[in-house]
mmCIF file of C-alpha atoms and ligand atoms in Angstrom:
data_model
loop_
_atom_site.group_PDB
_atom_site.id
_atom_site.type_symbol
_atom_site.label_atom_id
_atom_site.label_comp_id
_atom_site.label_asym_id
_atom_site.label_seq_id
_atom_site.Cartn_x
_atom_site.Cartn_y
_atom_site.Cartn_z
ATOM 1 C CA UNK A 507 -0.837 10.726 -16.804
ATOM 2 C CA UNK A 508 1.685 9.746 -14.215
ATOM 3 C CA UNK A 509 3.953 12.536 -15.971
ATOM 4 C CA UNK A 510 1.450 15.094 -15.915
ATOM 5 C CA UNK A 511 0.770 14.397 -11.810
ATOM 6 C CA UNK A 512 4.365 14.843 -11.106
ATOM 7 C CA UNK A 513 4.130 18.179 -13.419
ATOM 8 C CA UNK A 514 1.634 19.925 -12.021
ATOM 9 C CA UNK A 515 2.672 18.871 -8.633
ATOM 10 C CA UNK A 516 5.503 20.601 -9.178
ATOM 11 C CA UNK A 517 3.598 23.752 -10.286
ATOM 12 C CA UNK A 518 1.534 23.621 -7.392
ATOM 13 C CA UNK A 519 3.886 23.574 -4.893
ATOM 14 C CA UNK A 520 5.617 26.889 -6.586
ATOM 15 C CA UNK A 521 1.760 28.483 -6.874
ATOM 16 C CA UNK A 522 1.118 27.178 -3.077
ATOM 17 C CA UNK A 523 4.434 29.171 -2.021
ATOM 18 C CA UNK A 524 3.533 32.203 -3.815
ATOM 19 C CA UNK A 525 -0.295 31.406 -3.692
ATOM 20 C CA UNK A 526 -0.584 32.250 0.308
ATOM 21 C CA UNK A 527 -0.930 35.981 1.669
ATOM 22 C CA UNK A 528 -0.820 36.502 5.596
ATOM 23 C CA UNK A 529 -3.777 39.318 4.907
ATOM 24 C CA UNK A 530 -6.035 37.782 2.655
ATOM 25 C CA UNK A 531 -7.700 33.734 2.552
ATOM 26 C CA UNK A 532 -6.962 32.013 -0.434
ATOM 27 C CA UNK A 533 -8.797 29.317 -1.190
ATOM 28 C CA UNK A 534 -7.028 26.482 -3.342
ATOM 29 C CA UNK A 535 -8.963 23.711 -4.630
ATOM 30 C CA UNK A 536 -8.195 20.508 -7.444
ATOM 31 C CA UNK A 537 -10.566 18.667 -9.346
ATOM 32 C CA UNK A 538 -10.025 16.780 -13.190
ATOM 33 C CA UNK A 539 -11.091 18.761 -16.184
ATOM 34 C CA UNK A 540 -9.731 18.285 -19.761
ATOM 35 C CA UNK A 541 -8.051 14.741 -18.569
ATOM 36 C CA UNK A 542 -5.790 16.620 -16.574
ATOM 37 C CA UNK A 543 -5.663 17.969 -13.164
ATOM 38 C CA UNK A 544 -7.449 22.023 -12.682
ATOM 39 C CA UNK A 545 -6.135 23.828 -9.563
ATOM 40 C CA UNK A 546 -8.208 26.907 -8.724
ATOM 41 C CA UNK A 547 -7.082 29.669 -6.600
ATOM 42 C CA UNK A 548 -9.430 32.131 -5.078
ATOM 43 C CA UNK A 549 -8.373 34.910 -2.839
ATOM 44 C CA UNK A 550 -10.751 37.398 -0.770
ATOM 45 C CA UNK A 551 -13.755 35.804 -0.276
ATOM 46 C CA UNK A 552 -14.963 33.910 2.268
ATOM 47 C CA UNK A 553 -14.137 30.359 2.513
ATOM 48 C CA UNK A 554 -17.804 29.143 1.661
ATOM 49 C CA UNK A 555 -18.453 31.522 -1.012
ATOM 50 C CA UNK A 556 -15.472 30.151 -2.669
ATOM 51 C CA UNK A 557 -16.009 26.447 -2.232
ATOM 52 C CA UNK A 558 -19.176 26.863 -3.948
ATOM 53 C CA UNK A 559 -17.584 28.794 -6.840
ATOM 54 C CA UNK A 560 -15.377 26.215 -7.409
ATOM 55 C CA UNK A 561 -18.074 23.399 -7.633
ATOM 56 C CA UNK A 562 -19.746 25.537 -9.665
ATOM 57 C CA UNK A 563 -16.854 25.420 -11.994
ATOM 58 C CA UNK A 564 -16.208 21.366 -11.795
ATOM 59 C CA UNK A 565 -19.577 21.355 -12.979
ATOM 60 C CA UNK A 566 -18.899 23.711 -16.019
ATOM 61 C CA UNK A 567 -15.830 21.912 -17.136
ATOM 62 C CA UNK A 568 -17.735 18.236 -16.639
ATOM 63 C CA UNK A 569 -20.228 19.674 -19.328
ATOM 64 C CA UNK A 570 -17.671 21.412 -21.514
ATOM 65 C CA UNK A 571 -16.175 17.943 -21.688
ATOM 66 C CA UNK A 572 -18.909 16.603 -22.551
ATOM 67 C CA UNK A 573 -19.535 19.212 -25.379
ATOM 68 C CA UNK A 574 -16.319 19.239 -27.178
ATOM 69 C CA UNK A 575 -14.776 15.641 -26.648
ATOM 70 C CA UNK A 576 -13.318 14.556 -30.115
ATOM 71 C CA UNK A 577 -14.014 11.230 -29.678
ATOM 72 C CA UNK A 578 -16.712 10.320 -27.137
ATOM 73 C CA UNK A 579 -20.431 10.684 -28.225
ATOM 74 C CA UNK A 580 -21.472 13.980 -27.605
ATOM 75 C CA UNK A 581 -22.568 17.025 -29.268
ATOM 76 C CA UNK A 582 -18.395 17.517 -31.322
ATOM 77 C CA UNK A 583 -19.055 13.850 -32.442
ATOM 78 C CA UNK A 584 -22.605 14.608 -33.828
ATOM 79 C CA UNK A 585 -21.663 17.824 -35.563
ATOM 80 C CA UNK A 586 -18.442 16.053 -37.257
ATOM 81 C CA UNK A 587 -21.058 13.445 -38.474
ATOM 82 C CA UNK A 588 -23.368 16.179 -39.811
ATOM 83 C CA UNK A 589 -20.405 18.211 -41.670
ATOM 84 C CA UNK A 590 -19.316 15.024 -43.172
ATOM 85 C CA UNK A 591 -22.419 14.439 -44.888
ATOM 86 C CA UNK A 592 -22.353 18.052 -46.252
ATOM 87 C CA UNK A 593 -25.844 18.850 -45.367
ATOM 88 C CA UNK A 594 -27.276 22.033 -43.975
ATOM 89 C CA UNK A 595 -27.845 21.731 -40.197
ATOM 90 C CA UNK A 596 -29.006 23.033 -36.951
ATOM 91 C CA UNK A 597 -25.116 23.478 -34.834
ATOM 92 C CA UNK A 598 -26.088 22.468 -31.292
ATOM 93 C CA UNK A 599 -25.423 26.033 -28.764
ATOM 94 C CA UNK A 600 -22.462 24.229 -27.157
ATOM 95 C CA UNK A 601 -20.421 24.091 -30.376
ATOM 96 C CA UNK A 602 -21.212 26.848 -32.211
ATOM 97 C CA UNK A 603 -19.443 29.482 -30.261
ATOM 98 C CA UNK A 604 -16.221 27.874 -30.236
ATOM 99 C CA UNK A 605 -16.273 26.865 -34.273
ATOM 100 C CA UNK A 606 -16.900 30.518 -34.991
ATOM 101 C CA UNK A 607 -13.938 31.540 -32.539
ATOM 102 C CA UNK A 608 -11.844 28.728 -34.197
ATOM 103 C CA UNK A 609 -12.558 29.919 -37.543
ATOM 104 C CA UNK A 610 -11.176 33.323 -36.805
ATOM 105 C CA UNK A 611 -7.989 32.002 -35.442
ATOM 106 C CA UNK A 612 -7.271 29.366 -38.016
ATOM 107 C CA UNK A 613 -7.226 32.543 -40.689
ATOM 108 C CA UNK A 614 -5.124 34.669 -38.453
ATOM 109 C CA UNK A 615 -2.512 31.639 -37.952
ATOM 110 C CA UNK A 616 -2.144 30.597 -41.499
ATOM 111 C CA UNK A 617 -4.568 27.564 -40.934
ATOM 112 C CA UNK A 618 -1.385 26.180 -38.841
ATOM 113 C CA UNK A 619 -3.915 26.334 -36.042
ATOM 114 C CA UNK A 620 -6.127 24.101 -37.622
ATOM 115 C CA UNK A 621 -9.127 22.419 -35.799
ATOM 116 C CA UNK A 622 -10.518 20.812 -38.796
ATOM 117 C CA UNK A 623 -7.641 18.055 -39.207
ATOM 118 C CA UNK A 624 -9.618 15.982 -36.650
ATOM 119 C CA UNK A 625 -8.853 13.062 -38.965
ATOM 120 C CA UNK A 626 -4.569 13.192 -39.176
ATOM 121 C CA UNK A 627 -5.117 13.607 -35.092
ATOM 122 C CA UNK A 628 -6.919 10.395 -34.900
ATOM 123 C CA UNK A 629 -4.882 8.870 -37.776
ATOM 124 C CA UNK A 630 -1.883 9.763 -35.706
ATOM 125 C CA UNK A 631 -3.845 8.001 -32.343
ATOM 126 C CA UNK A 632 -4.405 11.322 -30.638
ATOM 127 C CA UNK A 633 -7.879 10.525 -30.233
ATOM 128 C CA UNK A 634 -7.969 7.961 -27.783
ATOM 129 C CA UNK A 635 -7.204 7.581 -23.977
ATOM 130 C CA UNK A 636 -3.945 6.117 -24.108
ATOM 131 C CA UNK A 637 -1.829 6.629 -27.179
ATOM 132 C CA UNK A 638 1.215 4.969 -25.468
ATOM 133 C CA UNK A 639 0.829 1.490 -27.528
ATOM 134 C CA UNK A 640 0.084 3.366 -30.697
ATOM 135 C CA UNK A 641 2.157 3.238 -33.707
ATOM 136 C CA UNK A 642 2.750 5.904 -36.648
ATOM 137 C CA UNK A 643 0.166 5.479 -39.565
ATOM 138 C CA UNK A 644 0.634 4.757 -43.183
ATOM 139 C CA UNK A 645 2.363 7.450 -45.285
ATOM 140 C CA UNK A 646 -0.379 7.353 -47.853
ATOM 141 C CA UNK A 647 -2.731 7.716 -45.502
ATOM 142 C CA UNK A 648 -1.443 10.865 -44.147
ATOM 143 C CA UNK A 649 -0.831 12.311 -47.650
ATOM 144 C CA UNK A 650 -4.325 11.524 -48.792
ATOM 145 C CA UNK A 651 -5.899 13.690 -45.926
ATOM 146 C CA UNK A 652 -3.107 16.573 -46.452
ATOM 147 C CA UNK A 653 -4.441 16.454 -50.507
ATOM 148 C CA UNK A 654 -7.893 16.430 -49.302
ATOM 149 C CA UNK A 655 -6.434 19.595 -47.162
ATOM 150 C CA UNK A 656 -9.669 19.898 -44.905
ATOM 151 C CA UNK A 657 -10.268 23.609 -43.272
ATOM 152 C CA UNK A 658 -11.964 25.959 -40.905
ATOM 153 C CA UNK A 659 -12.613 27.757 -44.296
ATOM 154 C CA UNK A 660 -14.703 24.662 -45.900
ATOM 155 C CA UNK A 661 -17.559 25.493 -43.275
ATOM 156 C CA UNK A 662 -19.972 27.738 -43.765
ATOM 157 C CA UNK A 663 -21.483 29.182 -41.098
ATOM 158 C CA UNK A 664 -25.015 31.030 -41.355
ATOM 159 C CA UNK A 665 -26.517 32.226 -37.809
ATOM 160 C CA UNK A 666 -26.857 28.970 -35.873
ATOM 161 C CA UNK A 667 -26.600 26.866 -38.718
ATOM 162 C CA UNK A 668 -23.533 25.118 -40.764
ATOM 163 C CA UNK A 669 -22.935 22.985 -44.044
ATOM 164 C CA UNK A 670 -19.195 22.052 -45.088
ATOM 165 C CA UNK A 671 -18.277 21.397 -48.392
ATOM 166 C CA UNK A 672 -14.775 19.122 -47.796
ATOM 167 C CA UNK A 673 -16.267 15.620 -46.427
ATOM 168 C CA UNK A 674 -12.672 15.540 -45.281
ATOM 169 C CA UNK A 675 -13.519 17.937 -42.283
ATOM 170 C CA UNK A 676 -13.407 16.648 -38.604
ATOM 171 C CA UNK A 677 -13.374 18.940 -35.583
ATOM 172 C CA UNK A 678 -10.910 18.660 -32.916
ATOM 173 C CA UNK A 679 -11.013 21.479 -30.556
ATOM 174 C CA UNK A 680 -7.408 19.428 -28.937
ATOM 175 C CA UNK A 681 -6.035 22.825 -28.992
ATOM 176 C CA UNK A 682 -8.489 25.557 -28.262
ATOM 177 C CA UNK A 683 -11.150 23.599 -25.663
ATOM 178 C CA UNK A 684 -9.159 24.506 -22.540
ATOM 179 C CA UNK A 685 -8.512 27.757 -23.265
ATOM 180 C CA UNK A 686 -12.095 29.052 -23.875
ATOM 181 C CA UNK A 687 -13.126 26.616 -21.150
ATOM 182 C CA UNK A 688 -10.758 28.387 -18.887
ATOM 183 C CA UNK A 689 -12.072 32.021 -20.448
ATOM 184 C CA UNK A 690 -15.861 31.120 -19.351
ATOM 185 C CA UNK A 691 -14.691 29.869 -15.912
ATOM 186 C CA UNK A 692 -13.332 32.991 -15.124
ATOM 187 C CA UNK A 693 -16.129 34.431 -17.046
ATOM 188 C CA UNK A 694 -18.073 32.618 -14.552
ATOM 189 C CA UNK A 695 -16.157 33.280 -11.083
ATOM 190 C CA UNK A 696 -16.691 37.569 -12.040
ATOM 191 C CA UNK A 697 -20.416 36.701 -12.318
ATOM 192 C CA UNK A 698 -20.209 35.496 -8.591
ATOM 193 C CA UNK A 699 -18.562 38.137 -7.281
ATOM 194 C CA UNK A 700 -14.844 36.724 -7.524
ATOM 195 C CA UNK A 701 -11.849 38.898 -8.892
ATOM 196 C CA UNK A 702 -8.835 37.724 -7.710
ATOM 197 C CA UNK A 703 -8.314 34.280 -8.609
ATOM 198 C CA UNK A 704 -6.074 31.855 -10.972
ATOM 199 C CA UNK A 705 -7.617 28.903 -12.988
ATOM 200 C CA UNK A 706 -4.713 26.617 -13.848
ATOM 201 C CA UNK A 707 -5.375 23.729 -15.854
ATOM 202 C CA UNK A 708 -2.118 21.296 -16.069
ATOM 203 C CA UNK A 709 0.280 24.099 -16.204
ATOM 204 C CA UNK A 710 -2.110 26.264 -18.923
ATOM 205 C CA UNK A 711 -4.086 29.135 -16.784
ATOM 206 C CA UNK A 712 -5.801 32.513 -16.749
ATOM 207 C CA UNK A 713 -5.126 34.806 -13.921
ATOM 208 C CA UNK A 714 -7.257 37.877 -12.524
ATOM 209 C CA UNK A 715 -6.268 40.318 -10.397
ATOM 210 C CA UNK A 716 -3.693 39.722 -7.623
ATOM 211 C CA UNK A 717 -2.987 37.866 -3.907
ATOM 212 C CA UNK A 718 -3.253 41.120 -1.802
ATOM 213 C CA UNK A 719 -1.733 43.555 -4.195
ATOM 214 C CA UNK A 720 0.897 41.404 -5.270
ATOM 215 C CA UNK A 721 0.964 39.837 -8.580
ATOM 216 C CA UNK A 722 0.682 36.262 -9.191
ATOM 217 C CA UNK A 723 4.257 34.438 -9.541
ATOM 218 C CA UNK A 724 3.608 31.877 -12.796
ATOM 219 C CA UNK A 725 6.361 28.687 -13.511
ATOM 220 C CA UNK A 726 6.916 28.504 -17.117
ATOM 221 C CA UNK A 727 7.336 24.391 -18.019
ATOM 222 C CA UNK A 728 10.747 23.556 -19.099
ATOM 223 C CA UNK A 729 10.897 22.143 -22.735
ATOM 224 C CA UNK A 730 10.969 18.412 -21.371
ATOM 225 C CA UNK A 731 7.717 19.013 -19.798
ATOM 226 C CA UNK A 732 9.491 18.409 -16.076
ATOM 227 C CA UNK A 733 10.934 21.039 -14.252
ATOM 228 C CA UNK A 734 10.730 24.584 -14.575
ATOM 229 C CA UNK A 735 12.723 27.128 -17.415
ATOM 230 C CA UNK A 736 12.116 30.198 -15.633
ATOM 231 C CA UNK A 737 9.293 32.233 -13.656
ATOM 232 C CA UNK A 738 7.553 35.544 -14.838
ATOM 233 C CA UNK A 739 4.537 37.509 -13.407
ATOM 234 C CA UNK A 740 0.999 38.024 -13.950
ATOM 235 C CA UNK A 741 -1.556 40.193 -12.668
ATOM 236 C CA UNK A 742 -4.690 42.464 -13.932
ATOM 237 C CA UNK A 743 -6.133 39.785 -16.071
ATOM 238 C CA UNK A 744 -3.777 37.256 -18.294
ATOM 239 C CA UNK A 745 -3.370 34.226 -19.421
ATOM 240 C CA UNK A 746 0.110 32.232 -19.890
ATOM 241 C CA UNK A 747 -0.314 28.923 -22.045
ATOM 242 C CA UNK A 748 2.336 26.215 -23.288
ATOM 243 C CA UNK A 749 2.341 23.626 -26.115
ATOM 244 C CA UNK A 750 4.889 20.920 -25.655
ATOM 245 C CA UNK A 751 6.144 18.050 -27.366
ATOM 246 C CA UNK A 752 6.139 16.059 -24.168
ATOM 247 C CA UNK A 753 2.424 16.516 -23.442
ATOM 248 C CA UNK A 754 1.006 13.771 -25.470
ATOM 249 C CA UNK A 755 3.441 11.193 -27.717
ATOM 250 C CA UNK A 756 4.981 7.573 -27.346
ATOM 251 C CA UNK A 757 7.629 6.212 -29.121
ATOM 252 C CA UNK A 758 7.733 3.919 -31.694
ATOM 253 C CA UNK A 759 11.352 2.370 -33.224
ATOM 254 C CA UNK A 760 13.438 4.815 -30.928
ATOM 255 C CA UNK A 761 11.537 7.655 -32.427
ATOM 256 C CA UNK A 762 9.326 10.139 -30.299
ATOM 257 C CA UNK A 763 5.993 10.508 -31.871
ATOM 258 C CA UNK A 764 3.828 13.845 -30.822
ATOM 259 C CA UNK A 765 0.766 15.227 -30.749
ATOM 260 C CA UNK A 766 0.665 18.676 -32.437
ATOM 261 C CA UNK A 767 0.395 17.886 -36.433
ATOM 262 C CA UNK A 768 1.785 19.963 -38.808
ATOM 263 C CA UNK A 769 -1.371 20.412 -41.458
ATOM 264 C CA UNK A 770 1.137 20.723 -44.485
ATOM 265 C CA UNK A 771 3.018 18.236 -44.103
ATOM 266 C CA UNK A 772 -0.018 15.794 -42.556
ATOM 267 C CA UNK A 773 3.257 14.775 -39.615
ATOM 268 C CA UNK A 774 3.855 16.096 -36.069
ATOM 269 C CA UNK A 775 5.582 19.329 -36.219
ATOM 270 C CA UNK A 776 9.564 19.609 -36.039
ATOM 271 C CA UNK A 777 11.692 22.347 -35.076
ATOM 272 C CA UNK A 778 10.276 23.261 -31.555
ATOM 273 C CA UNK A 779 9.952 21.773 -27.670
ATOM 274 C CA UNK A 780 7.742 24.230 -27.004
ATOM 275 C CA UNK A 781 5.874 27.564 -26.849
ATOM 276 C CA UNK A 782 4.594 29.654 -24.136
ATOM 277 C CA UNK A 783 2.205 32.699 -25.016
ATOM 278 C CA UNK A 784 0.806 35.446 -22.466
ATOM 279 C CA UNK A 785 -2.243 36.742 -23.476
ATOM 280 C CA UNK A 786 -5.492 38.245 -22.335
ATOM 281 C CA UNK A 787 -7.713 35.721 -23.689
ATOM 282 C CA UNK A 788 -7.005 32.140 -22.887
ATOM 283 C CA UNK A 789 -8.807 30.689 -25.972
ATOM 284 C CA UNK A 790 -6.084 33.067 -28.158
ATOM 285 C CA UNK A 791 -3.797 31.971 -25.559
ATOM 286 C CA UNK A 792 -4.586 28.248 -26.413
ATOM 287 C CA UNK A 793 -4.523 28.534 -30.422
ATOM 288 C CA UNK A 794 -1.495 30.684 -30.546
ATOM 289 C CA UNK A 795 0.749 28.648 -28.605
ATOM 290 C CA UNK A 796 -0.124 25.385 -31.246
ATOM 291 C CA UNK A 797 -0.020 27.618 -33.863
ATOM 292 C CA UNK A 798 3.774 29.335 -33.082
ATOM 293 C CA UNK A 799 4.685 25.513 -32.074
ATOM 294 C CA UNK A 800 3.904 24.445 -35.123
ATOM 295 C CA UNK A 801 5.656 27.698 -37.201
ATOM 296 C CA UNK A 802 8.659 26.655 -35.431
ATOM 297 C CA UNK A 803 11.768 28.930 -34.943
ATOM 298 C CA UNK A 804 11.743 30.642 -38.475
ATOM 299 C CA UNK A 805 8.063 31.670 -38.807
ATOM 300 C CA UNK A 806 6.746 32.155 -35.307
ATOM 301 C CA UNK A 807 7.307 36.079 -35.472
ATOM 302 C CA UNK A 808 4.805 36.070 -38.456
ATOM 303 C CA UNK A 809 2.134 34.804 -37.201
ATOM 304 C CA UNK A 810 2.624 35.956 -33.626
ATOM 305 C CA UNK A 811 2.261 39.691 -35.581
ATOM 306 C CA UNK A 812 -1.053 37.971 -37.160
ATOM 307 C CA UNK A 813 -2.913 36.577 -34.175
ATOM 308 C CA UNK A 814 -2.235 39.933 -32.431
ATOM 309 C CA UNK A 815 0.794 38.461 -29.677
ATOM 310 C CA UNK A 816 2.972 40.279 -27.503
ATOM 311 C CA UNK A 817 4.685 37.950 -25.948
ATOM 312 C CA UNK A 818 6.206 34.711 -26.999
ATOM 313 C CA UNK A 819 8.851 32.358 -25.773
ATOM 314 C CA UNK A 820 9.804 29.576 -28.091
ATOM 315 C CA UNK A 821 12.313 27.054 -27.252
ATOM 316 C CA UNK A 822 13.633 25.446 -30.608
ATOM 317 C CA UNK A 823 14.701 21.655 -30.921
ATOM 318 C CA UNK A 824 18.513 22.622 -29.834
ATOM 319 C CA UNK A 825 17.350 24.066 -27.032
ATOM 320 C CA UNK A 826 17.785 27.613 -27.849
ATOM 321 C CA UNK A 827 14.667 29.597 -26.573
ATOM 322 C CA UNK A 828 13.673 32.531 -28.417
ATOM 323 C CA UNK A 829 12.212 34.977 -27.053
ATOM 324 C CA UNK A 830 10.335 38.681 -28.490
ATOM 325 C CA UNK A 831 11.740 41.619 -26.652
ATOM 326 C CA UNK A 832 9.159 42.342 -24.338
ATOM 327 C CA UNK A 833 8.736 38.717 -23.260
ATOM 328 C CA UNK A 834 12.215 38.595 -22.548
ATOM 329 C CA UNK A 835 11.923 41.468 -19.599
ATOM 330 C CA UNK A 836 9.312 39.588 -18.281
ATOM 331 C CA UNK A 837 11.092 36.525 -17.823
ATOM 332 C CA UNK A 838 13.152 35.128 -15.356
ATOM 333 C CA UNK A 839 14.854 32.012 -16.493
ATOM 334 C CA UNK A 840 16.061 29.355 -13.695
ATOM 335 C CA UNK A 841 19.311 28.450 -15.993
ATOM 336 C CA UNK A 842 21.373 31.736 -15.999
ATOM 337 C CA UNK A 843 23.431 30.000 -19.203
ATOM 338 C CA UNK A 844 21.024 29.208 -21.238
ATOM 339 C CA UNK A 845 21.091 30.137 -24.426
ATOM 340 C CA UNK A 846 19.110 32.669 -25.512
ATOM 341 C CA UNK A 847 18.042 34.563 -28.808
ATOM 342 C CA UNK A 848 15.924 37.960 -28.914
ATOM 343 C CA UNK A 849 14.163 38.502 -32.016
ATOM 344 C CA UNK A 850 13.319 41.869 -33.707
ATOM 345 C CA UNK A 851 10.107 43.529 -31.660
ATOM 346 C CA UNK A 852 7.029 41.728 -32.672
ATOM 347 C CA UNK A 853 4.974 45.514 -32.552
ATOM 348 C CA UNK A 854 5.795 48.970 -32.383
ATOM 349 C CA UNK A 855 4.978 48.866 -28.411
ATOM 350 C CA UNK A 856 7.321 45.791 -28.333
ATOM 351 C CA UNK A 857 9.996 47.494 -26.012
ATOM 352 C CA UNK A 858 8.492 48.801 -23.798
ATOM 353 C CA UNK A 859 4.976 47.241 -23.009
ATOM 354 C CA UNK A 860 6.577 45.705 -19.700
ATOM 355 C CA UNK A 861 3.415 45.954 -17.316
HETATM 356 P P1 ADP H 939 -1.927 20.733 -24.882
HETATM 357 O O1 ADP H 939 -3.278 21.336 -24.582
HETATM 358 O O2 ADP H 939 -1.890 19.256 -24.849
HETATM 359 O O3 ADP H 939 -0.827 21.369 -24.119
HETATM 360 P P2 ADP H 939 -2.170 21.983 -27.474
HETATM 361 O O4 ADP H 939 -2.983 23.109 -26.959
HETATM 362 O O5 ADP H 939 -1.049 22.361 -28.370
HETATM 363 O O6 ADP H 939 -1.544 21.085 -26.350
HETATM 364 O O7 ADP H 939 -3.170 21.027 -28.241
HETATM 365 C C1 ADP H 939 -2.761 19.830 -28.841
HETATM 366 C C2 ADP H 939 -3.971 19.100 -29.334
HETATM 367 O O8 ADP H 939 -4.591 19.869 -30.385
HETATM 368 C C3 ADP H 939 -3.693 17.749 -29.955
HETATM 369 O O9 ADP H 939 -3.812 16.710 -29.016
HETATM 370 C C4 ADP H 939 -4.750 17.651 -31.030
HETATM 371 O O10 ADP H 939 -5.973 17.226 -30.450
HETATM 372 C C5 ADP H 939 -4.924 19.066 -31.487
HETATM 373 N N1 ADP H 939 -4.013 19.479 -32.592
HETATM 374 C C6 ADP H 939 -2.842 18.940 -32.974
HETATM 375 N N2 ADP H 939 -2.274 19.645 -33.971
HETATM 376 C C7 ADP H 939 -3.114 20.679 -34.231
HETATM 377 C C8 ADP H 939 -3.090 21.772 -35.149
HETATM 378 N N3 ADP H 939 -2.085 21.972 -35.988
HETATM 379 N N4 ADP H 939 -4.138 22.629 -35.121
HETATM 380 C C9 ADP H 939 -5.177 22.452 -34.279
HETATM 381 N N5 ADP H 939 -5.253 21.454 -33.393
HETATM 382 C C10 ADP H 939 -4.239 20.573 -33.350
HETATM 383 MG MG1 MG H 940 -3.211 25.065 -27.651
#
């Protein structure tokens, strides 16, 4: 937690730099969401219009947290309950959008997004408050549930109602929940009259519009978690999202234990530091950037062409970041020799879809 303060401290003094206009009030404002700190920037409103905005939105995430928390009692833990005992049942509103969303995106990404391994993440002590005392779990344990080889797929979902067939299936929305809880806050800000804001949630955010015509200036988080790698910049509407190995993992016998599981192999994923993915959606965002972490360095291009991504930056276990062409003009990296790799375009559009 400590780690993730000193992070996002770091990130907000680069946003508060870039974050102020002399023409136009922005309003900047922190509150916890998601177990880690939320920073919301609103520009062009007044100052009361925006404080409520942003209460309204500590009170969204508060309830989202509530909805899709993989291990505290709540609707998530009552619906993994239900699909374990493989009956037919009523899915409660708050979950149901975000299983059919996940759904989607685990085909697209090769099931290496994969929300339904809720079981290797708490296996692997993911699912608790603190992992740091943890230790890695029994190999047969972890082999058993990649046999079992539990799905998005082994759900069934019939208009508000679902019945899964693989008793092996737990939810963990881990890798999706802040995403499309950052895509219905800004959902939410448009519906009160706010277009020009950034919701940043530890480093992972969704920007819309601009600070007085300019666009937004966005740190990407170096591959160790602290510091920066390099700076690119948003506006319109995106959303820039990183999966790191340093987010969640403790150590155990001088080896670094993490939290993104590979599903075919039941272990946490090798090959990458991390990924950072601009898209328009943050929930696509969110998945993508676990799912290319988790491809690693050989397959990323694949199934960045499958979940429809333009822009990728990968940086590999030697610390080689790969980049797709266009992502590469976007980027600005701190370390001018740092070594870099461009891949073949990831689209036809790929050289030249520079905004
Ligand atoms: P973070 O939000 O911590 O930056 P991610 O978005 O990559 O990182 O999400 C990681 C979380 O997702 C894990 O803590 C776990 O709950 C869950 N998870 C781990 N591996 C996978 C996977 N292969 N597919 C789907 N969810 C995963
Ligand atoms: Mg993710």
């Amino acid at each position: 937690m400590n780690h993730r303060l000193c992070i996002t401290l770091i990130l907000l003094a680069i946003f508060g730099l870039s974050g102020c206009d002399r023409n136009e009030p922005v309003y900047n404002s922190r509150f916890l969401a998601f177990g880690t700190l939320t920073d919301v920037s609103i520009v062009g409103v007044p100052r009361e219009k925006a404080v409520a905005a942003v209460e309204a939105l500590e009170k969204d995430f508060t309830i989202m947290n509530h909805a899709w928390h993989a291990w505290n009692p709540g609707p998530l833990t009552r619906t993994n309950k239900l699909l374990a005992e493989g009956k037919r049942f009523a899915l409660p509103p708050s979950v149901l959008a975000l299983m059919r969303k996940s759904a989607i995106l685990a085909n697209k990404s090769d099931h290496l997004f994969n929300p339904a391994i809720g079981r290797l993440i708490r296996l692997w002590g993911f699912q608790q408050d603190n992992p740091d005392n943890w230790q890695p779990p029994d190999a047969a344990a972890v082999e058993e549930l990649v046999q079992a080889n539990p799905s998005m797929d082994d759900i069934v979902i019939e208009d508000i109602h679902a019945q899964c067939s693989n008793p092996w299936v737990q939810l963990d929305f881990g890798a999706i929940g802040k995403g499309y809880g950052i895509d219905l806050a800004i959902e939410h800000l448009r519906e009160m009259g706010i277009n020009n804001a950034i919701v940043n949630s530890g480093g992972d955010l969704r920007a819309i519009g601009a600070r007085g015509g300019h666009p937004w200036r966005i740190a990407i988080r170096g591959a160790t978690g602290a510091g920066i790698l390099g700076f690119l910049y948003v506006s319109g509407d995106e959303s820039v999202f990183t999966s790191g190995n340093y987010e969640r993992n403790y150590l155990w016998k001088g080896k670094v234990y993490h939290h993104i599981i590979d599903p075919r192999t039941g272990h946490p994923a090798r090959g990458t530091r991390s990924v950072t993915v601009i898209h328009d959606d943050a929930t696509t965002a969110d998945a993508a950037a676990t799912a290319l972490f988790v491809a690693g360095p050989r397959d990323w291009q694949r199934i960045a062409r499958q979940m429809g991504i333009k822009y990728v930056l990968l940086v590999d276990e030697n610390n080689i970041v790969h980049m797709n062409p266009a992502m590469a003009r976007r980027v600005q990296l701190m370390d001018k020799n740092q070594s870099v790799e461009i891949s073949a375009p990831l689209m036809q559009d790929d050289h030249n879809n520079n905004p």
